[in-house]
Coordinates of C-alpha atoms in Angstrom, one line a residue:
M1 CA 44.1 -112.1 -45.2
L2 CA 42.5 -108.7 -45.5
I3 CA 44.1 -105.4 -43.7
E4 CA 42.4 -102.9 -42.3
L5 CA 43.9 -99.5 -41.7
C6 CA 42.5 -97.4 -38.7
T7 CA 43.2 -93.8 -39.7
A8 CA 42.3 -90.4 -39.1
R9 CA 44.8 -88.5 -41.4
L10 CA 43.9 -88.0 -45.3
E11 CA 47.4 -88.8 -45.8
D12 CA 47.6 -91.9 -44.7
C13 CA 44.4 -92.9 -46.6
L14 CA 46.1 -91.9 -49.4
K15 CA 49.4 -93.8 -48.8
A16 CA 47.1 -97.0 -47.7
K17 CA 47.5 -99.0 -51.1
Q18 CA 50.6 -98.6 -52.0
Q19 CA 51.5 -99.7 -48.5
G20 CA 49.8 -102.8 -48.7
F21 CA 46.5 -102.3 -47.2
D22 CA 43.0 -103.5 -48.6
R23 CA 40.8 -101.2 -46.4
I24 CA 40.1 -98.1 -44.1
E25 CA 39.0 -97.4 -41.4
L26 CA 38.2 -93.9 -41.1
S27 CA 37.8 -91.8 -37.8
A28 CA 37.9 -88.7 -36.3
D29 CA 40.4 -88.4 -32.9
L30 CA 41.9 -91.8 -32.4
V31 CA 43.2 -90.8 -28.8
T32 CA 39.5 -91.0 -27.7
G33 CA 38.8 -94.5 -29.3
G34 CA 37.7 -92.5 -32.9
L35 CA 34.9 -90.6 -33.6
T36 CA 32.7 -89.3 -36.4
P37 CA 35.0 -88.0 -38.8
T38 CA 34.2 -84.5 -40.7
F39 CA 32.7 -84.0 -43.7
G40 CA 35.7 -82.6 -45.3
L41 CA 38.0 -85.6 -44.1
A42 CA 35.4 -88.1 -44.7
S43 CA 34.2 -86.7 -48.7
S44 CA 37.8 -86.6 -49.6
A45 CA 39.0 -89.6 -48.7
L46 CA 36.0 -91.6 -50.0
E47 CA 36.5 -88.9 -53.8
Q48 CA 40.6 -90.0 -53.8
V49 CA 41.2 -93.2 -52.3
D50 CA 40.3 -96.4 -54.8
L51 CA 39.9 -98.8 -51.3
P52 CA 36.9 -99.6 -49.3
I53 CA 36.1 -97.2 -46.7
V54 CA 34.5 -97.8 -43.6
M55 CA 33.3 -94.6 -41.9
M56 CA 32.8 -94.2 -37.8
L57 CA 29.6 -93.2 -36.5
R58 CA 30.6 -92.4 -32.8
P59 CA 29.3 -88.8 -31.4
R60 CA 31.8 -88.3 -28.2
G61 CA 34.5 -90.8 -26.6
G62 CA 34.0 -92.2 -23.1
G63 CA 31.6 -95.2 -23.6
F64 CA 28.6 -96.3 -26.1
C65 CA 25.6 -95.4 -24.0
Y66 CA 23.9 -92.5 -25.5
S67 CA 21.4 -89.8 -24.8
D68 CA 18.6 -89.3 -26.9
L69 CA 20.2 -86.1 -28.0
E70 CA 23.6 -87.9 -28.5
Y71 CA 21.5 -90.7 -30.7
D72 CA 19.8 -87.8 -33.0
V73 CA 23.3 -86.5 -33.7
M74 CA 24.2 -90.0 -34.6
M75 CA 21.4 -90.6 -37.1
T76 CA 21.8 -87.1 -38.6
D77 CA 25.7 -87.5 -39.5
L78 CA 23.9 -91.2 -40.6
E79 CA 22.3 -89.8 -43.4
W80 CA 25.3 -87.6 -44.7
L81 CA 27.7 -90.4 -44.5
L82 CA 25.3 -92.9 -46.4
K83 CA 25.2 -90.1 -49.2
L84 CA 29.0 -90.4 -49.5
K85 CA 28.4 -94.8 -49.8
P86 CA 31.1 -95.7 -47.6
E87 CA 31.8 -99.5 -47.9
A88 CA 30.3 -99.6 -44.4
I89 CA 29.3 -97.7 -41.1
A90 CA 31.1 -98.8 -37.6
V91 CA 29.0 -98.2 -34.8
G92 CA 28.4 -99.5 -31.3
I93 CA 25.4 -98.7 -29.2
L94 CA 24.9 -100.2 -25.7
T95 CA 22.4 -100.0 -22.5
H96 CA 23.1 -98.2 -19.5
D97 CA 23.2 -101.8 -18.1
G98 CA 25.8 -103.3 -20.7
M99 CA 23.6 -104.8 -23.1
I100 CA 23.2 -104.4 -27.0
D101 CA 20.8 -101.6 -27.3
E102 CA 18.6 -103.5 -29.9
V103 CA 16.0 -100.8 -31.1
R104 CA 18.7 -98.1 -32.0
M105 CA 20.9 -100.6 -33.3
K106 CA 18.0 -102.1 -35.6
R107 CA 17.2 -98.7 -36.8
I108 CA 20.9 -97.9 -38.3
I109 CA 21.4 -101.3 -39.7
D110 CA 18.2 -100.9 -41.5
R111 CA 19.1 -97.2 -42.6
C112 CA 22.6 -98.8 -43.8
H113 CA 21.1 -101.9 -45.6
E114 CA 18.7 -99.5 -47.4
E115 CA 21.7 -97.8 -49.0
E116 CA 23.9 -101.3 -50.0
V117 CA 26.0 -100.3 -46.6
K118 CA 27.2 -103.0 -44.5
V119 CA 27.2 -102.4 -40.5
V120 CA 30.0 -103.1 -38.5
F121 CA 29.5 -103.4 -34.9
H122 CA 33.1 -101.8 -33.4
R123 CA 34.8 -102.7 -30.1
A124 CA 31.8 -101.8 -27.8
F125 CA 31.4 -105.5 -28.2
D126 CA 34.4 -105.9 -25.8
V127 CA 32.7 -104.1 -22.9
I128 CA 29.2 -105.9 -23.3
T129 CA 28.3 -106.9 -19.8
G130 CA 24.8 -107.7 -19.7
Y131 CA 25.3 -111.5 -21.0
S132 CA 28.3 -113.3 -22.5
L133 CA 29.6 -112.7 -25.8
D134 CA 28.4 -115.9 -27.4
E135 CA 24.5 -114.6 -26.6
A136 CA 25.9 -111.0 -28.0
V137 CA 26.8 -112.3 -31.2
E138 CA 24.1 -114.4 -31.4
R139 CA 21.8 -111.2 -31.3
L140 CA 23.8 -109.2 -33.4
I141 CA 23.4 -111.7 -36.0
V142 CA 19.7 -111.8 -35.3
L143 CA 20.0 -107.9 -35.9
G144 CA 21.7 -108.4 -39.2
V145 CA 25.2 -106.9 -38.3
D146 CA 27.7 -108.2 -41.2
R147 CA 30.9 -107.9 -39.1
I148 CA 32.3 -107.1 -35.7
L149 CA 35.5 -105.7 -34.5
T150 CA 37.2 -107.3 -31.6
S151 CA 39.6 -108.1 -29.6
G152 CA 37.6 -111.1 -28.2
G153 CA 36.9 -109.1 -24.6
A154 CA 40.7 -108.3 -23.8
K155 CA 42.6 -105.3 -23.9
T156 CA 44.5 -106.3 -26.6
A157 CA 43.8 -109.2 -29.4
I158 CA 46.9 -111.2 -28.5
E159 CA 45.3 -111.6 -25.0
G160 CA 42.0 -112.8 -26.5
V161 CA 43.0 -115.2 -28.9
D162 CA 41.5 -118.2 -27.5
T163 CA 37.8 -116.4 -27.3
L164 CA 38.5 -115.1 -31.1
A165 CA 39.2 -118.7 -31.9
R166 CA 36.0 -119.9 -30.2
L167 CA 34.1 -117.7 -31.5
Q168 CA 35.3 -118.0 -35.1
E169 CA 34.6 -121.8 -34.7
K170 CA 30.8 -121.2 -33.1
Y171 CA 29.7 -118.2 -35.6
G172 CA 32.1 -117.5 -38.4
D173 CA 29.5 -119.0 -41.2
Q174 CA 27.4 -116.5 -39.7
I175 CA 29.1 -113.4 -39.3
T176 CA 32.7 -111.8 -39.9
F177 CA 35.2 -111.4 -37.0
V178 CA 38.0 -108.1 -37.0
A179 CA 40.6 -108.7 -34.5
G180 CA 41.3 -105.2 -33.5
A181 CA 43.4 -103.9 -30.7
G182 CA 46.9 -104.2 -30.9
I183 CA 47.7 -105.8 -33.9
T184 CA 51.0 -105.4 -35.3
T185 CA 53.3 -106.6 -38.5
E186 CA 55.0 -108.4 -35.9
N187 CA 52.0 -110.6 -34.4
V188 CA 49.4 -110.7 -37.0
V189 CA 50.6 -113.5 -38.5
E190 CA 50.7 -115.7 -35.3
I191 CA 46.8 -113.8 -34.5
K192 CA 45.8 -115.4 -37.5
S193 CA 47.3 -118.7 -37.1
Q194 CA 45.8 -118.9 -33.6
T195 CA 42.0 -117.9 -34.3
G196 CA 41.4 -118.8 -37.7
L197 CA 39.9 -115.1 -38.4
T198 CA 41.2 -113.5 -41.9
E199 CA 40.4 -109.9 -41.3
F200 CA 42.7 -107.7 -39.0
H201 CA 42.6 -104.0 -37.9
G202 CA 45.4 -101.5 -36.9
S203 CA 46.9 -98.1 -37.1
F204 CA 50.5 -99.8 -38.1
S205 CA 51.6 -96.2 -37.2
V206 CA 54.0 -94.5 -35.0
P207 CA 53.6 -91.5 -32.9
F208 CA 54.4 -88.1 -34.8
E209 CA 53.9 -85.0 -32.5
D210 CA 53.0 -81.4 -34.1
P211 CA 56.2 -79.5 -33.4
T212 CA 53.5 -76.3 -32.8
S213 CA 52.2 -79.0 -29.8
E214 CA 52.7 -78.5 -26.0
G215 CA 51.7 -82.1 -24.7
P216 CA 51.9 -85.8 -26.2
N217 CA 47.4 -85.7 -26.5
V218 CA 47.8 -83.6 -30.0
S219 CA 50.4 -85.6 -31.6
Y220 CA 49.0 -87.5 -34.5
E221 CA 49.8 -90.6 -36.3
V222 CA 52.0 -91.5 -39.4
L223 CA 51.7 -94.4 -41.3
L224 CA 54.8 -96.9 -40.5
L225 CA 56.9 -98.1 -43.9
K226 CA 54.9 -100.8 -46.6
L227 CA 54.0 -104.2 -44.0
N228 CA 56.3 -106.3 -43.4
D229 CA 57.0 -108.9 -46.1
Q230 CA 56.6 -111.6 -43.6
V231 CA 52.8 -110.6 -43.6
K232 CA 51.3 -113.4 -45.9
W233 CA 48.3 -112.3 -48.1

């Protein structure tokens, strides 16, 4: 079982290996679902952390259908991210009618693979409406995506276990599925047993509010204690 820590803090990255995590997805602003990290955060993490790190490529929150200018920003960000040599880039681009933007995605996938960097199609997958999730998987396989981060189209992975199990059974030998959304030390073993997935993604953290803040939206995440001994690797 591989456990990926989702975080926006260098402090958590530095603790991750000793806490039992196998990989990190690094973003900025988890409140919005994660955005492209700053250069300082990304470069510091890759210099100081001895774990594979996935970098988020997302210019804003609020959805996954981007204007031409936003896409230009993404491609500019992608170039400096690739120079840092992350393990993978997490990205998802949809059209206005809820389908995968295959032209834009193919350009990103090819550029990443040129640098031997993997591509993760993130949870934009779970809001695809233009066709079935099965067809979406098939299209992502053809495009060359390496992994799909998904809750099975549900709000949480535990609610989407049936879909996750079906997708794993049907396509698991062609692409890697990573279960995400609501993954905890208490439910990860159950989700593994019900789906057959072997990779899991979560923040595994508790909220900690900055004492100078005036509201919950500026709180940040602090890593939980070491992963539960009941989590079987």
